[in-house]
Structures are given as C-alpha cells and as structure tokens.
XYZ file of C-alpha atoms in Angstrom:
479
model
C -35.459 -17.375 -7.909
C -35.954 -20.205 -5.454
C -39.251 -20.134 -3.615
C -39.165 -20.501 0.168
C -41.367 -23.369 1.255
C -42.771 -24.357 4.620
C -43.330 -27.864 5.901
C -46.866 -28.773 6.943
C -46.702 -28.785 10.738
C -49.561 -29.229 13.207
C -48.963 -28.565 16.861
C -45.223 -29.226 16.914
C -43.856 -25.698 17.214
C -43.083 -26.073 20.895
C -41.716 -29.577 20.248
C -39.281 -28.070 17.764
C -37.322 -26.530 20.599
C -36.449 -29.992 21.819
C -35.348 -28.757 25.217
C -35.934 -32.138 26.813
C -33.268 -33.553 24.509
C -30.313 -31.723 25.957
C -29.510 -33.866 28.953
C -26.943 -36.044 27.188
C -24.940 -32.999 26.145
C -25.041 -30.854 29.279
C -23.724 -31.519 32.722
C -26.746 -29.738 34.179
C -30.381 -30.724 33.785
C -32.227 -28.623 31.179
C -35.522 -26.873 31.607
C -38.056 -29.313 30.200
C -40.992 -27.171 29.139
C -41.240 -23.527 28.199
C -42.986 -21.476 25.572
C -40.979 -20.601 22.473
C -41.143 -16.914 23.246
C -39.792 -17.309 26.767
C -37.073 -19.794 25.887
C -35.784 -17.892 22.873
C -35.727 -14.593 24.750
C -32.392 -15.328 26.454
C -28.990 -16.535 25.328
C -29.241 -19.454 27.759
C -32.517 -20.438 26.142
C -31.065 -20.135 22.644
C -28.148 -22.304 23.705
C -30.481 -24.971 25.084
C -32.607 -24.842 21.945
C -29.470 -25.334 19.838
C -28.556 -28.382 21.889
C -32.056 -29.726 21.396
C -31.665 -29.407 17.631
C -29.029 -32.173 17.718
C -31.378 -34.728 19.256
C -33.222 -35.928 16.102
C -29.889 -37.092 14.667
C -29.961 -39.923 17.231
C -33.573 -40.921 16.557
C -34.109 -44.408 15.103
C -35.274 -43.242 11.638
C -32.093 -41.196 11.088
C -28.510 -41.820 12.222
C -29.669 -43.730 15.289
C -30.261 -46.707 12.981
C -32.458 -46.765 9.896
C -30.840 -44.183 7.608
C -27.431 -45.796 8.030
C -28.478 -49.454 7.975
C -30.931 -49.047 5.087
C -28.266 -47.482 2.872
C -25.987 -50.469 3.323
C -28.676 -53.121 2.983
C -30.182 -51.446 -0.103
C -26.690 -50.840 -1.489
C -25.615 -54.498 -1.268
C -23.151 -54.304 1.632
C -25.596 -55.962 4.007
C -28.260 -58.629 3.925
C -30.841 -60.232 6.159
C -29.013 -62.522 8.558
C -30.065 -66.066 9.535
C -31.276 -64.499 12.795
C -33.566 -62.054 10.986
C -37.011 -61.483 12.443
C -38.165 -59.578 9.373
C -36.846 -56.132 10.208
C -35.484 -54.349 7.127
C -37.054 -56.873 4.732
C -38.752 -54.039 2.859
C -35.438 -52.198 2.537
C -33.642 -55.358 1.445
C -36.138 -56.008 -1.345
C -36.504 -52.338 -2.326
C -40.194 -52.729 -1.555
C -41.047 -49.224 -0.351
C -44.476 -47.790 -1.097
C -46.201 -44.606 0.089
C -47.700 -46.442 3.076
C -44.375 -48.165 3.872
C -41.844 -45.380 3.321
C -38.620 -44.327 5.056
C -39.559 -42.412 8.187
C -36.707 -39.915 8.252
C -38.982 -37.308 6.605
C -40.602 -36.302 9.894
C -37.412 -36.729 11.931
C -35.222 -34.552 9.707
C -37.855 -31.848 9.417
C -38.117 -31.858 13.193
C -34.391 -31.059 13.368
C -34.793 -28.392 10.685
C -37.669 -26.798 12.600
C -35.627 -26.714 15.798
C -32.693 -25.139 13.969
C -34.944 -22.584 12.292
C -36.248 -21.347 15.629
C -32.722 -20.405 16.688
C -31.623 -19.026 13.309
C -34.681 -16.816 12.929
C -34.463 -15.496 16.486
C -30.802 -14.541 16.051
C -31.531 -12.983 12.663
C -34.255 -10.926 14.364
C -31.547 -8.749 15.938
C -31.386 -10.617 19.230
C -29.164 -8.975 21.829
C -28.322 -9.493 25.472
C -25.874 -7.743 27.754
C -22.643 -9.730 27.975
C -23.382 -11.831 24.892
C -21.058 -11.143 21.958
C -21.842 -11.301 18.270
C -19.466 -14.269 18.027
C -21.411 -16.096 20.754
C -24.550 -15.776 18.646
C -22.751 -16.574 15.400
C -21.516 -19.849 16.865
C -25.040 -20.937 17.782
C -26.349 -19.878 14.401
C -23.564 -21.772 12.612
C -24.433 -24.964 14.493
C -28.069 -24.622 13.482
C -27.202 -23.796 9.873
C -25.211 -27.046 9.717
C -28.108 -29.015 11.206
C -30.529 -27.457 8.730
C -28.156 -28.185 5.854
C -27.639 -31.790 6.932
C -31.372 -32.288 7.247
C -32.094 -31.006 3.746
C -29.128 -32.868 2.239
C -30.094 -36.222 3.721
C -33.738 -35.749 2.746
C -33.010 -34.864 -0.865
C -30.571 -37.769 -1.241
C -33.277 -40.187 -0.140
C -36.471 -38.773 -1.625
C -35.057 -37.206 -4.799
C -33.152 -38.446 -7.819
C -29.383 -37.747 -7.738
C -28.202 -34.216 -8.470
C -25.709 -35.674 -10.936
C -28.538 -37.329 -12.882
C -31.497 -34.921 -12.875
C -31.096 -31.807 -10.753
C -34.259 -30.296 -12.264
C -36.420 -33.113 -10.842
C -38.446 -32.803 -7.650
C -36.551 -32.853 -4.387
C -38.029 -31.918 -1.018
C -39.478 -28.691 0.421
C -36.911 -26.166 1.556
C -37.906 -25.032 5.043
C -36.472 -21.759 6.309
C -39.212 -20.776 8.763
C -41.167 -23.054 11.074
C -44.858 -22.391 10.624
C -48.018 -24.105 9.456
C -48.082 -24.314 5.664
C -48.853 -26.397 2.594
C -45.601 -26.374 0.623
C -44.674 -27.720 -2.737
C -41.459 -29.620 -3.340
C -38.403 -27.668 -4.449
C -36.240 -29.059 -7.218
C -33.154 -31.066 -6.358
C -31.008 -28.167 -7.579
C -32.831 -25.689 -5.340
C -32.386 -27.905 -2.304
C -28.662 -28.236 -2.976
C -28.389 -24.470 -3.438
C -29.884 -23.938 0.030
C -27.631 -26.582 1.560
C -24.588 -24.849 0.101
C -25.782 -21.404 1.203
C -26.279 -22.608 4.775
C -22.914 -24.360 4.945
C -20.975 -21.464 3.439
C -22.573 -19.005 5.858
C -21.868 -21.348 8.757
C -18.230 -21.663 7.692
C -17.888 -17.881 7.502
C -19.386 -17.047 10.899
C -18.295 -19.848 13.243
C -15.245 -19.226 15.389
C -12.089 -20.864 14.053
C -11.444 -22.669 17.337
C -15.022 -22.896 18.563
C -15.603 -25.821 20.912
C -18.942 -26.109 22.661
C -18.629 -25.858 26.442
C -20.029 -28.419 28.895
C -20.326 -31.208 26.351
C -19.471 -34.857 26.868
C -17.806 -35.135 23.450
C -16.588 -32.172 21.427
C -16.751 -34.261 18.229
C -20.449 -34.727 18.860
C -20.912 -31.027 18.109
C -20.435 -28.938 15.020
C -17.076 -27.266 14.437
C -15.590 -25.353 11.552
C -13.920 -28.588 10.458
C -17.234 -30.482 10.455
C -18.751 -27.789 8.256
C -15.845 -28.000 5.817
C -16.020 -31.797 5.724
C -19.722 -31.720 4.865
C -18.989 -29.138 2.175
C -16.463 -31.540 0.637
C -19.102 -34.280 0.573
C -21.811 -32.077 -0.935
C -19.454 -30.808 -3.639
C -18.640 -34.451 -4.452
C -22.331 -35.191 -4.949
C -22.605 -32.140 -7.197
C -19.596 -33.347 -9.224
C -17.836 -30.056 -8.505
C -14.518 -31.835 -8.441
C -12.248 -28.879 -7.714
C -14.209 -27.607 -4.736
C -14.599 -31.161 -3.415
C -10.820 -31.615 -3.565
C -10.139 -28.173 -2.085
C -12.369 -28.750 0.914
C -11.142 -32.287 1.485
C -7.617 -30.874 1.523
C -8.545 -28.489 4.340
C -9.244 -31.500 6.549
C -6.310 -33.581 5.334
C -3.927 -30.717 6.103
C -5.492 -30.024 9.501
C -3.283 -31.271 12.324
C -6.310 -31.949 14.523
C -6.942 -35.170 12.599
C -4.888 -38.154 11.549
C -5.657 -41.453 9.883
C -5.963 -44.373 12.239
C -3.168 -46.869 11.961
C -3.999 -50.502 11.307
C -3.705 -51.250 15.023
C -5.885 -48.325 16.084
C -8.564 -49.129 13.535
C -9.311 -52.521 15.043
C -9.081 -51.491 18.691
C -12.800 -51.040 18.565
C -13.739 -51.424 22.243
C -13.618 -48.061 24.019
C -10.677 -46.575 22.192
C -10.777 -47.410 18.507
C -12.568 -45.824 15.628
C -16.087 -47.078 16.278
C -16.011 -47.794 19.985
C -14.571 -44.340 20.557
C -15.894 -42.770 23.720
C -15.755 -38.990 23.910
C -13.003 -38.802 21.274
C -10.384 -39.693 23.853
C -7.584 -40.268 21.349
C -6.599 -38.216 18.292
C -7.859 -39.701 15.102
C -10.200 -39.622 12.173
C -13.554 -38.610 13.596
C -14.559 -35.115 12.494
C -18.211 -35.275 13.510
C -20.202 -38.065 15.105
C -23.514 -38.639 16.819
C -22.786 -39.116 20.501
C -24.724 -42.055 21.899
C -26.270 -41.941 25.338
C -29.216 -43.698 26.947
C -30.039 -40.358 28.554
C -30.737 -38.806 25.170
C -34.492 -38.325 24.724
C -34.015 -39.436 21.113
C -32.613 -42.794 22.212
C -34.375 -45.705 20.532
C -34.140 -48.150 23.449
C -33.352 -51.489 21.743
C -34.035 -50.104 18.256
C -30.510 -48.745 17.948
C -27.763 -49.397 15.430
C -25.531 -51.576 17.612
C -28.420 -53.834 18.622
C -29.624 -54.405 15.064
C -26.117 -55.190 13.774
C -25.018 -57.537 16.560
C -26.016 -61.225 16.829
C -25.993 -60.672 20.590
C -28.817 -58.193 20.042
C -31.505 -58.401 17.391
C -28.833 -59.164 14.795
C -31.262 -58.877 11.869
C -28.687 -57.392 9.485
C -25.419 -59.110 8.593
C -22.632 -58.562 6.070
C -23.085 -59.734 2.489
C -20.560 -61.942 0.753
C -20.422 -59.316 -2.005
C -18.841 -56.937 0.504
C -16.666 -59.531 2.222
C -15.142 -60.618 -1.090
C -13.708 -57.115 -1.556
C -11.287 -57.432 1.375
C -7.740 -58.555 0.601
C -5.662 -60.753 2.869
C -3.979 -58.575 5.469
C -6.637 -55.855 5.408
C -7.409 -55.189 9.077
C -10.887 -54.015 8.148
C -11.686 -57.607 7.304
C -11.317 -58.348 11.019
C -14.242 -56.090 11.880
C -16.762 -58.898 11.374
C -17.817 -61.645 13.749
C -19.604 -64.969 13.731
C -22.012 -66.425 16.273
C -21.885 -70.060 17.438
C -25.588 -70.560 16.721
C -25.447 -69.382 13.104
C -22.614 -71.105 11.293
C -20.474 -68.964 9.019
C -22.760 -65.898 8.941
C -20.933 -62.647 9.676
C -22.017 -59.428 11.366
C -20.265 -56.061 11.408
C -18.253 -55.091 14.489
C -18.201 -51.381 13.705
C -20.749 -50.755 16.462
C -19.754 -52.973 19.397
C -21.516 -50.853 22.006
C -19.797 -48.811 24.684
C -18.304 -51.041 27.367
C -20.324 -53.890 25.886
C -23.659 -52.067 26.176
C -25.373 -52.571 22.814
C -27.881 -49.835 23.609
C -25.338 -47.015 23.301
C -22.948 -46.252 20.486
C -21.294 -43.301 18.828
C -22.149 -43.094 15.136
C -19.486 -41.553 12.873
C -20.851 -39.133 10.280
C -17.701 -37.476 8.916
C -14.219 -39.030 9.053
C -10.805 -38.118 7.694
C -10.552 -41.269 5.587
C -13.613 -40.129 3.644
C -11.805 -36.880 2.876
C -8.897 -38.821 1.345
C -11.336 -40.827 -0.761
C -13.216 -37.697 -1.846
C -9.979 -36.071 -2.943
C -8.734 -39.193 -4.705
C -11.937 -39.405 -6.725
C -12.046 -35.674 -7.438
C -8.443 -35.552 -8.639
C -8.963 -38.605 -10.824
C -11.919 -36.773 -12.382
C -10.098 -33.538 -13.097
C -9.380 -31.569 -9.921
C -5.839 -30.279 -9.404
C -4.140 -30.009 -6.014
C -0.441 -29.234 -6.040
C 1.653 -32.264 -5.122
C -1.373 -34.561 -4.837
C -2.243 -37.609 -6.904
C -5.180 -39.986 -6.683
C -2.931 -42.986 -6.198
C -1.107 -41.342 -3.308
C -4.355 -40.632 -1.464
C -5.604 -44.129 -2.256
C -2.381 -45.614 -0.878
C -2.700 -43.562 2.307
C -5.827 -45.543 3.100
C -4.302 -48.880 2.079
C -1.082 -48.538 4.057
C -2.999 -47.548 7.182
C -5.184 -50.621 6.860
C -2.366 -53.152 6.612
C -1.994 -53.315 2.819
C 0.848 -52.524 0.437
C 0.915 -49.637 -2.002
C -0.233 -49.981 -5.607
C 1.197 -48.255 -8.685
C -2.035 -46.992 -10.200
C -5.685 -46.497 -9.341
C -8.927 -46.480 -11.331
C -12.327 -44.976 -10.581
C -13.641 -48.474 -9.820
C -10.785 -48.995 -7.369
C -11.910 -45.894 -5.484
C -15.531 -47.014 -5.514
C -14.468 -50.385 -4.078
C -12.301 -48.684 -1.492
C -15.253 -46.583 -0.366
C -17.209 -49.805 0.177
C -14.416 -51.314 2.265
C -13.651 -48.216 4.288
C -17.116 -46.737 4.772
C -19.278 -49.859 4.955
C -22.012 -49.727 7.589
C -21.715 -45.949 7.794
C -24.598 -45.238 5.417
C -22.829 -44.453 2.127
C -23.189 -47.249 -0.413
C -26.756 -46.637 -1.621
C -26.001 -42.977 -2.203
C -22.632 -43.701 -3.801
C -24.351 -45.917 -6.349
C -26.949 -43.234 -7.034
C -24.596 -40.274 -7.394
C -22.314 -42.241 -9.735
C -25.298 -43.514 -11.731
C -24.446 -47.195 -11.244
C -27.108 -49.848 -10.909
C -27.285 -52.210 -7.962
C -25.950 -55.718 -8.628
C -26.201 -58.343 -5.880
C -24.887 -61.895 -6.069
C -25.433 -62.794 -2.425
C -29.194 -62.316 -2.222
C -32.087 -64.262 -0.664
C -35.030 -61.992 -1.436
C -37.791 -62.646 -3.945
C -37.780 -59.406 -5.965
C -35.418 -56.603 -6.979
C -32.165 -58.493 -6.606
C -30.679 -56.007 -9.067
C -31.933 -52.463 -9.622
C -30.835 -50.710 -12.806
C -29.985 -47.049 -13.034
C -31.869 -44.953 -13.950
C -35.055 -46.160 -12.330
C -37.840 -44.509 -10.342
C -36.879 -46.587 -7.289
C -33.763 -44.490 -6.679
C -36.052 -41.819 -5.197
C -37.968 -43.250 -2.233
C -41.706 -42.557 -1.962
C -42.874 -39.614 0.116
C -44.657 -40.983 3.223
C -48.399 -41.309 2.698
C -49.166 -39.255 5.805
C -47.384 -36.281 4.276
C -49.132 -36.440 0.912
C -52.504 -36.978 2.632
C -51.967 -33.929 4.837
C -50.612 -31.690 2.103
C -52.220 -31.819 -1.350
C -49.353 -29.745 -2.770
C -46.832 -32.541 -2.241
C -46.497 -34.477 -5.494
C -45.671 -38.149 -4.961
C -42.636 -39.562 -6.772
C -43.603 -41.140 -10.079
C -44.699 -44.788 -10.320
C -45.415 -45.227 -6.603
C-alpha cells in the first residue's frame, strides 16, 4: 500500500493559501491576509483559496518560463541565441547538479500545499447554508487537478520515466500540508496518486462547470481539462487504449476545433498563442492566463521576454527543429529574425499581449495534442471505431497547410509532435517517455551534446536545499 508522505515545510502554511494571488482572476480585490482557520471557514474563503492555488503555475520556475523553456532547450528544439547573456546555459549543457537544480520543486509543492488546504477542509465535512454539494465538489475538483498536475510535473522532471523504471524513486506524494520529513515515493506510486486525483476530479466536477468572475474561462479547470490531462498521463504510462479513449472525448467535443492554417498564424491577440481570454473558438483546453497583476508574475523573467530578441532573447530555435518543417507548413512562419543578429531565429509562439512582452497566455493542453496522442496510441495498439493513425496525423497536416500522406510511422508522429508542440514544454519528456536518446547537430556547448538513454541525467537532481533540510530525501544517483 502506498505510504502518504509530507513535504518538509517551515513557516509556509499561511502562504499556501495564496490569497494575494487571486487578483488576476477576480474582478474584486481579494482579502490579502487571514489565518487558515478563518479563511477556510467560509465558502467565500475556500473559493479564494482555490483561486490562489492557481498562482504558482505562473511563477518563473514553472509554466511562467523555466519548465517550458528548459524542456525545449534540453530536448534539442532550442539553443542559446547569439544574444544570449548566459541564461539557460546549464540547461543547454545538461549541467545540473544538486546546488544548481531546477527550481520547480518548491513552486509545485507550494501549489500542492494550497490545493491540499481546500481539499482537506472540504473532506472534513464542511457545510454552509446556501452552499450545495456541487459547489464544493467543483472547488475540490479544481484543487485535485492542481495537485495532480503538480505531482505529475515533478515526477517527470525528478524521476526516471514511468515507461522505463516505474519502481525507481520519484517524488514525495503530499496529501496533507504539515511539517514533516518525508521519503520519496516510487514513480509508480506518484502516478497512481495522479490518476486517483484526476479520476475523482472527473467524477465530481459539474459537466458544464465554468468558474464565475474570471477573465478567461480556459485559464481555469473544467471537466474537459481534466480529461485532457488524463489522456496525457495515460500516454506516459503507455496505457494506449485509455490514452486513445480520453483523447477521443476531447476530439469529439464540439467546444473545441483545430485551428485552420490562417488562424494558427494570427498570433497577435486572436490566434493560438496570442489568444486573449479565449475570444475565439479553437484548440485551447487549458492555459495559464498571463497578467502583470498576478502575484506570481516574474516581471521580466517571463516566457515571452526570454524567447523574443526584443526582450532578453537568450533562447532561439535550433536548426534541428527548423529542418523538420516542410515548405508550405504555416508553423514554419512562427519564427522571426532580428536585424542585429543575422539569420538567427526566435520563436513567435509568445508574442506578448498587444505587444507587451511581460504578459502572455501559456497553453498547457490543446486539441492538437489530443489528435497526436490518439494517433500514437492507435499506432501502438489502441482501437477506436472508425479511427486510424494516419487520419489523425493528416488532420494536423491539413490544418497547417500541408497535403495528406498515405501512411504514418511512429517516427513521423514523434516529428509531428516536435513541429506542433515546440516551445510548449514537451520535447524533453517525449524523448524520456519513449526511451530515445538526445541527438543534437546544431550545438555550441562544450559538453553533453548528445545524451544517451538510459542515463542518470534523465532524472534531474533534487535541489540541495531540500536534501539538506530533509535527511530522508535520497538524492538521485551519480549527482
């Protein structure tokens, strides 16, 4: 039986509510400081605490920049640009060590702690006159998703792939926020908790639940977002049938449609990556809503600024990625040059809202990914009536300006994932889950141009501060 573990936390229990983080989601100003007991004693307080649990997503170590950018630069889609000031050099050269480790550990566990406060209060038989069971279930489902996403992203980064060694050490499973000295759960145990949280969330959330008073309904969890994350997790577990089944739920859902070639490249305030408040129907299932009013905002250390030559511009596109685009593929237009830097190219997926490079929505789950999940799953044995891998593969191609093909291979799908999902934080983890080594031709570093699989480097080191504070945390081997 899986042991429940607790993250080592000192003095952050009140912080875990994150009430000061709600202002970008609500039209009213939130209460900034309260005790846990007072805040969680009312439905209004629970609702504010749930909103606060979203905030760490936008922090720089997680989706606000590093988690996404590092995956692409470590996976070979990106490289240090000629404008680089040295940011992401460690990531580029796979040079992590315990004292220079990915910082999402603290950020994701912050989100998990915030979610736990709400989940545990509701599970403690919370009641209030005028508040229905469904009202509480919706809040709990949001927090279950956040907790699941936190554990899933942590175990993908700090553990070996489930498909390779699920019995190896993952990360601590945190179900209650309290001071403790946990051990690491196995990768399999972490995935089991992720699945349990997502399945419960799917079962209890309202079918048409849309959070009130939000700037962007796709910036909040819905039943569809839960199902899309389930499809992704099943893919990582190589449960091909369930991956295909859940992807199909989104593909068949009339709320979403693939962007056409024209829509895909209309990226300034209306297209796929400049989308403000989901104003047009399309592919986004769940995204991180960017706002300078968010207390998790990273100022200039945000994704659009690091990927634009008009900002810091440290990270550009690699030729290895660019060579994958065929003539006529509109996605090849989502790169730009700069007059001061010759032929170097930077991604245009994050152009900033209305030209402001300090704010950007960050897509986490999109419909095109669901087509690619199903195509891969069917090619590897799943069966969906009337569906073939090549048909799903061609759905992406024809909506990106390309012609249909007669057949498709696993490598074709892997390449298509690189083209379609580049700079969205997938490539490193795609290599890991499919047990493929990293091969880079366009490379200017001094070490680790190629990284074979298996190798200890595919599990990042646990941050030194965590292992120093908690003697029960075993560091990943060879660091």
